[in-house]
Coordinates of C-alpha atoms and ligand atoms in Angstrom, one line a residue:
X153 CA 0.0 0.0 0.0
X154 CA 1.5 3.1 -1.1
X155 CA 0.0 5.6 1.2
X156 CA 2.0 5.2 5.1
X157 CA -1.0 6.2 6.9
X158 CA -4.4 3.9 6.8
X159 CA -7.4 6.3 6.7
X160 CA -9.0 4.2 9.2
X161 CA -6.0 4.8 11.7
X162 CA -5.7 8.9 11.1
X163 CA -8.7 10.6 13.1
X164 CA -8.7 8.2 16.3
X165 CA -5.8 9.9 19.2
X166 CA -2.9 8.2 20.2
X167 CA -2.7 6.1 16.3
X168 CA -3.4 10.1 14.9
X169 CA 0.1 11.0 16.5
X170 CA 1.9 8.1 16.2
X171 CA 1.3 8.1 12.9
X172 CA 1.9 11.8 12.3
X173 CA 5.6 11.1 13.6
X174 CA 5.5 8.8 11.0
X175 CA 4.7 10.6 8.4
X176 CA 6.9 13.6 7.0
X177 CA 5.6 16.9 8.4
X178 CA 3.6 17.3 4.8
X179 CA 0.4 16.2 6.6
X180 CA -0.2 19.6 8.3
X181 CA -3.8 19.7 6.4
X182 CA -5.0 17.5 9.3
X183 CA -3.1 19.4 12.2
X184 CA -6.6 21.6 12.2
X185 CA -10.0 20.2 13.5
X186 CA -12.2 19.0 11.3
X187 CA -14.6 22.0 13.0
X188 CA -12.3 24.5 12.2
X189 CA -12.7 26.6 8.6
X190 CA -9.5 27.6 7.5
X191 CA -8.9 30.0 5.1
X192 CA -6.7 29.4 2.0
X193 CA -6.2 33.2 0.0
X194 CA -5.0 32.4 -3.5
X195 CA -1.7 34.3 -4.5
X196 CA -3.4 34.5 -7.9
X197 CA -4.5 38.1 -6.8
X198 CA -1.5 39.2 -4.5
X199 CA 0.8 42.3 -5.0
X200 CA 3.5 40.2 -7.4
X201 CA 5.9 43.1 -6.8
X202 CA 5.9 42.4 -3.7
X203 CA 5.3 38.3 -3.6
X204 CA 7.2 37.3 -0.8
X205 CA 5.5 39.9 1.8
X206 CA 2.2 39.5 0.3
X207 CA 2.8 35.8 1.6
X208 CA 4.3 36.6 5.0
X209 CA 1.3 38.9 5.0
X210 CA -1.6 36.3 4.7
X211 CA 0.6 34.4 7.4
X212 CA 0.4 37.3 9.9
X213 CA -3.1 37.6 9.6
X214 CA -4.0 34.2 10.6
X215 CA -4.7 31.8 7.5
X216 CA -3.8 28.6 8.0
X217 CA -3.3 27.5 4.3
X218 CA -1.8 29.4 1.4
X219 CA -3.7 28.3 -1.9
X220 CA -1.2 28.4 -4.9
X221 CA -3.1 27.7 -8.5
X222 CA -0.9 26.5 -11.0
X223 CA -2.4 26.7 -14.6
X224 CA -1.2 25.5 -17.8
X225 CA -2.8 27.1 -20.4
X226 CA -3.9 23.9 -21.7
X227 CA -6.3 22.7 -19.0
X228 CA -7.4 26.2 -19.0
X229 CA -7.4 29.5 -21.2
X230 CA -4.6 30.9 -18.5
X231 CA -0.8 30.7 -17.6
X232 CA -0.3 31.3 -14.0
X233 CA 3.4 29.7 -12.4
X234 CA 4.9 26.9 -12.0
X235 CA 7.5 25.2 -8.7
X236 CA 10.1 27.5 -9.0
X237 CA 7.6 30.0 -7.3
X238 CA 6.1 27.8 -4.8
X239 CA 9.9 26.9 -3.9
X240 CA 10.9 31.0 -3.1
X241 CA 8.3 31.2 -1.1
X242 CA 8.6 27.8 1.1
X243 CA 10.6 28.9 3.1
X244 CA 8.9 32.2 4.4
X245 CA 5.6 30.8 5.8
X246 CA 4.5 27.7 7.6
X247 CA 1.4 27.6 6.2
X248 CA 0.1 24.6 4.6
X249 CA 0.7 24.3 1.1
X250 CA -2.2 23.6 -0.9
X251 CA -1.4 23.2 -4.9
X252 CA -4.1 23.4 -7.0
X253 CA -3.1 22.0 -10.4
X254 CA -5.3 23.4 -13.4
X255 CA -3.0 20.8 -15.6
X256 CA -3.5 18.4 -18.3
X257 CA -0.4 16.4 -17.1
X258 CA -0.3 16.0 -13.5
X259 CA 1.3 13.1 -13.0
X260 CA 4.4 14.9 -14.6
X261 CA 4.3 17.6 -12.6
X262 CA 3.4 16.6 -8.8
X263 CA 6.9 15.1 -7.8
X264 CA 8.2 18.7 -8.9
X265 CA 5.4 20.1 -6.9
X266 CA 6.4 18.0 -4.2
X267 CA 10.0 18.8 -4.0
X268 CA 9.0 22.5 -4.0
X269 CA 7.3 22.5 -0.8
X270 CA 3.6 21.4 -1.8
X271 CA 2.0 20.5 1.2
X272 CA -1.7 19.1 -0.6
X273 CA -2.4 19.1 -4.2
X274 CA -5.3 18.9 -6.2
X275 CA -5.3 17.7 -9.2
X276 CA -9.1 17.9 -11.6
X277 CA -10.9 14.5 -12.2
X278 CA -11.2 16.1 -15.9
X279 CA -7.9 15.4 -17.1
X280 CA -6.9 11.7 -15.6
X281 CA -8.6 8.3 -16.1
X282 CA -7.2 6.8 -13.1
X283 CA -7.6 8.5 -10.5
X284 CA -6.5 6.5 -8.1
X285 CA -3.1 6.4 -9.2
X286 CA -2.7 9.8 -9.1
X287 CA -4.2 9.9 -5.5
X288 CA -1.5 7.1 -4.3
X289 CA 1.2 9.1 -6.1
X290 CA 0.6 12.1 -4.1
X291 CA 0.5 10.0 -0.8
X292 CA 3.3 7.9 -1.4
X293 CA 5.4 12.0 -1.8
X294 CA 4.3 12.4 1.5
X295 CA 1.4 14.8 0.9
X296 CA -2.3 15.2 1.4
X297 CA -4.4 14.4 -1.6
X298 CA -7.3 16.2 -3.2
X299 CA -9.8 16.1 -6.0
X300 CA -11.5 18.8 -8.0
X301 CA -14.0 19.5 -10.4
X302 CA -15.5 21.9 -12.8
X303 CA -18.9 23.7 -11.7
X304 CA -20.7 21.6 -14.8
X305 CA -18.6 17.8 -14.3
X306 CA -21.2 15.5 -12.8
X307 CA -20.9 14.8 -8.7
X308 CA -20.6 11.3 -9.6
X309 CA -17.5 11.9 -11.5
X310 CA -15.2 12.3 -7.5
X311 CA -17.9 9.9 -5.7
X312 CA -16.1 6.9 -6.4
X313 CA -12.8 8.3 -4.6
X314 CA -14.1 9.5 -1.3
X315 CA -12.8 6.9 0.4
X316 CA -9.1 8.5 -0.3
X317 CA -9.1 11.4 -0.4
X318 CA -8.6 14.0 1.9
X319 CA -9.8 17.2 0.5
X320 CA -12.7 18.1 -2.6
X321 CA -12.5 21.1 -4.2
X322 CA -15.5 22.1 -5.5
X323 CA -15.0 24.7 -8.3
X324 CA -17.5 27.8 -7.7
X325 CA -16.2 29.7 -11.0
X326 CA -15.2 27.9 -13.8
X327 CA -11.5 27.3 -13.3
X328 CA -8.9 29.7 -15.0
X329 CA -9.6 33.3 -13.4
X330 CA -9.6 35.0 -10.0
X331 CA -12.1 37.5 -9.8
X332 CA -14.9 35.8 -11.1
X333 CA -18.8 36.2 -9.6
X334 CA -19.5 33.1 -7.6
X335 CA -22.1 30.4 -9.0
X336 CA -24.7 30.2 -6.4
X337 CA -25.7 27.0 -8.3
X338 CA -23.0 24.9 -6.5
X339 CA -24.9 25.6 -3.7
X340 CA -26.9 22.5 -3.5
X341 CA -23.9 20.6 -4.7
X342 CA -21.7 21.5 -2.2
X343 CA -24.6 20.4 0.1
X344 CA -24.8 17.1 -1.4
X345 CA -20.8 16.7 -0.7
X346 CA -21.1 17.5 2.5
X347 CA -23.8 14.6 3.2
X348 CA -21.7 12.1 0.7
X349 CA -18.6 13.2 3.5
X350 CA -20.5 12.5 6.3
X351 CA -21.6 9.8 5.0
X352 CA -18.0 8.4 4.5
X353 CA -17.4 8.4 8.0
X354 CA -14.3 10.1 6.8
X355 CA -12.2 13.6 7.7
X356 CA -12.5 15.1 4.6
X357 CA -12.2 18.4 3.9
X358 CA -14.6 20.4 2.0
X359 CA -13.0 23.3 -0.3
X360 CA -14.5 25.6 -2.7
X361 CA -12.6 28.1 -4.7
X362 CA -14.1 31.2 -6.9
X363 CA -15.8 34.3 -5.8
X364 CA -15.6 33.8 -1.9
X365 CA -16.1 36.9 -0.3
X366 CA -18.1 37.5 3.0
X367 CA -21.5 36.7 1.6
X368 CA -20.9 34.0 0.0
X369 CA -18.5 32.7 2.2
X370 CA -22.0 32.1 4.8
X371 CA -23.2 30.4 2.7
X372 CA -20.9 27.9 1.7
X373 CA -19.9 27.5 5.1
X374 CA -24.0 26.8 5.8
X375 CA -23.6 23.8 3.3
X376 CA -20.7 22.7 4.9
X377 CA -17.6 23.8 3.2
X378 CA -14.8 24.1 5.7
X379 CA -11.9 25.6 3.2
X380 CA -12.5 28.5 1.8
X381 CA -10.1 30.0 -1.0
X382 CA -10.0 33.4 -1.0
X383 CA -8.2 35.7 -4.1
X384 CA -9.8 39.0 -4.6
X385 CA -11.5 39.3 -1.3
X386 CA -8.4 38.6 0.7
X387 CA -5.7 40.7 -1.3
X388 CA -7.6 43.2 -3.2
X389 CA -10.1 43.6 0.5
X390 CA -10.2 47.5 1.9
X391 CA -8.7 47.4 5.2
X392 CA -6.6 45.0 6.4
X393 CA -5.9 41.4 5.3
X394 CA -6.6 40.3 8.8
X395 CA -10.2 41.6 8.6
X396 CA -10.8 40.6 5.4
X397 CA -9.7 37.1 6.5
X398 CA -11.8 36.9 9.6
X399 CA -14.8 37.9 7.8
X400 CA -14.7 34.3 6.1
X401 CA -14.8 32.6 8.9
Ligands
LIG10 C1 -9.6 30.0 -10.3 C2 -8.7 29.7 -9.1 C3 -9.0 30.4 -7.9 C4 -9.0 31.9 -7.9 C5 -10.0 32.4 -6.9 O1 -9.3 29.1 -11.3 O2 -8.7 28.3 -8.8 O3 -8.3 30.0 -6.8 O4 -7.7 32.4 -7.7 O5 -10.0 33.8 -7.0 P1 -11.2 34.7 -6.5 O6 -11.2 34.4 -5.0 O7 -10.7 36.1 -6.8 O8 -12.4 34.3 -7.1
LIG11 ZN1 -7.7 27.4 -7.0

């Protein structure tokens, strides 16, 4: 089995720590309660002048996870950056790193990730037939795993995989943009997830991305959502990033 740590073993006590010693210190996703929403800005919208602060920034202000979108230009009509970025920025924050790949190859590209700092990644059911593999590939690199999809891909499409996963990311834009309005159709599909989780038995986080801002950031934490990626609302907010980040919650 190419994942160290059985699902069944992480979320009871003592086997949660022994098995955290275990594992390289990549698994920081589950160093948070499950009851806790963390908040994950997107660099996508930062200050890249000033990329390094903009990071320590976020830090400062209290978000747990930094959310770093990697696009291709393939997989979507966008080029964002690739693990030489991630890999400046490693070593300013401890924040967990949560890659969001918006590639047609991922395979290719998550050992790279990996080395670079990644924390999680995320790759989108869209682009890989088996799934799993990809899933035991990122475990076996010592991260946390996670699946995404498209606002239109069918909820049956990441179903089959809850039992390995450790985060969803539900897509509330169509993936390739920040600053996008949010689609307040995913509602009742982020709904559904979070009874298909519960279901599971299973600590699995529940992320959505696109157009999170105060409002909507109720409401996907009503439906049960417990990430929240944040771009505009976090780096482009009024005051400071601490307010803006609090507001989420
Ligand atoms: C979109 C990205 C998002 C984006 C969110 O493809 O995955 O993470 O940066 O940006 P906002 O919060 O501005 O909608
Ligand atoms: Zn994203």
């Amino acid at each position: 089995m190419p994942f160290a740590c059985p699902s069944f073993l992480r979320f009871t006590g003592v086997e949660n720590n022994r098995m955290s010693e275990k594992l390289s210190n990549r698994h920081r996703l589950f160093d948070y309660p499950a009851d806790r929403v963390l908040v994950a800005p997107s660099v996508l919208a930062c200050d890249w002048t000033h990329f390094g602060d903009e990071v320590q920034a976020v830090a400062s202000a209290g978000a747990e996870v930094l959310h770093l979108d990697v696009m291709d230009g393939h997989f979507v009509p966008n080029i964002s950056f690739g693990m030489d970025v991630v890999k400046s920025v490693r070593g300013l924050s401890d924040q967990v790193f949560d890659v969001h790949l918006m590639i047609t190859d991922p395979r290719k590209y998550i050992p790279r990730f990996v080395a670079a700092g990644a924390d999680h990644i995320t790759f989108h059911v869209e682009v890989w037939d088996d799934v799993d593999e990809l899933i035991d590939l990122i475990h076996a690199q010592g991260c946390t795993a996670g699946l995404s999809l498209r606002p239109a891909t069918p909820i049956d499409a990441v179903l089959p995989f809850l039992p390995k996963l450790d985060m969803l990311l539900v897509m509330t834009v169509e993936p390739g943009f920040g600053g996008q309005s949010f689609h307040g159709e995913q509602l009742s599909r982020i709904l559904k997830f979070r009874q298909f989780i519960d279901q599971a038995g299973r600590d699995i986080r529940l992320e959505v991305d696109g157009g999170i801002a105060e409002d909507t950031a109720s409401l996907v934490r009503s439906c049960g959502a417990n990430v929240l990626v944040a771009g505009s609302s976090v780096f482009r907010a009024k005051g400071d990033y601490r307010n803006a980040i609090d507001c989420l919650r």
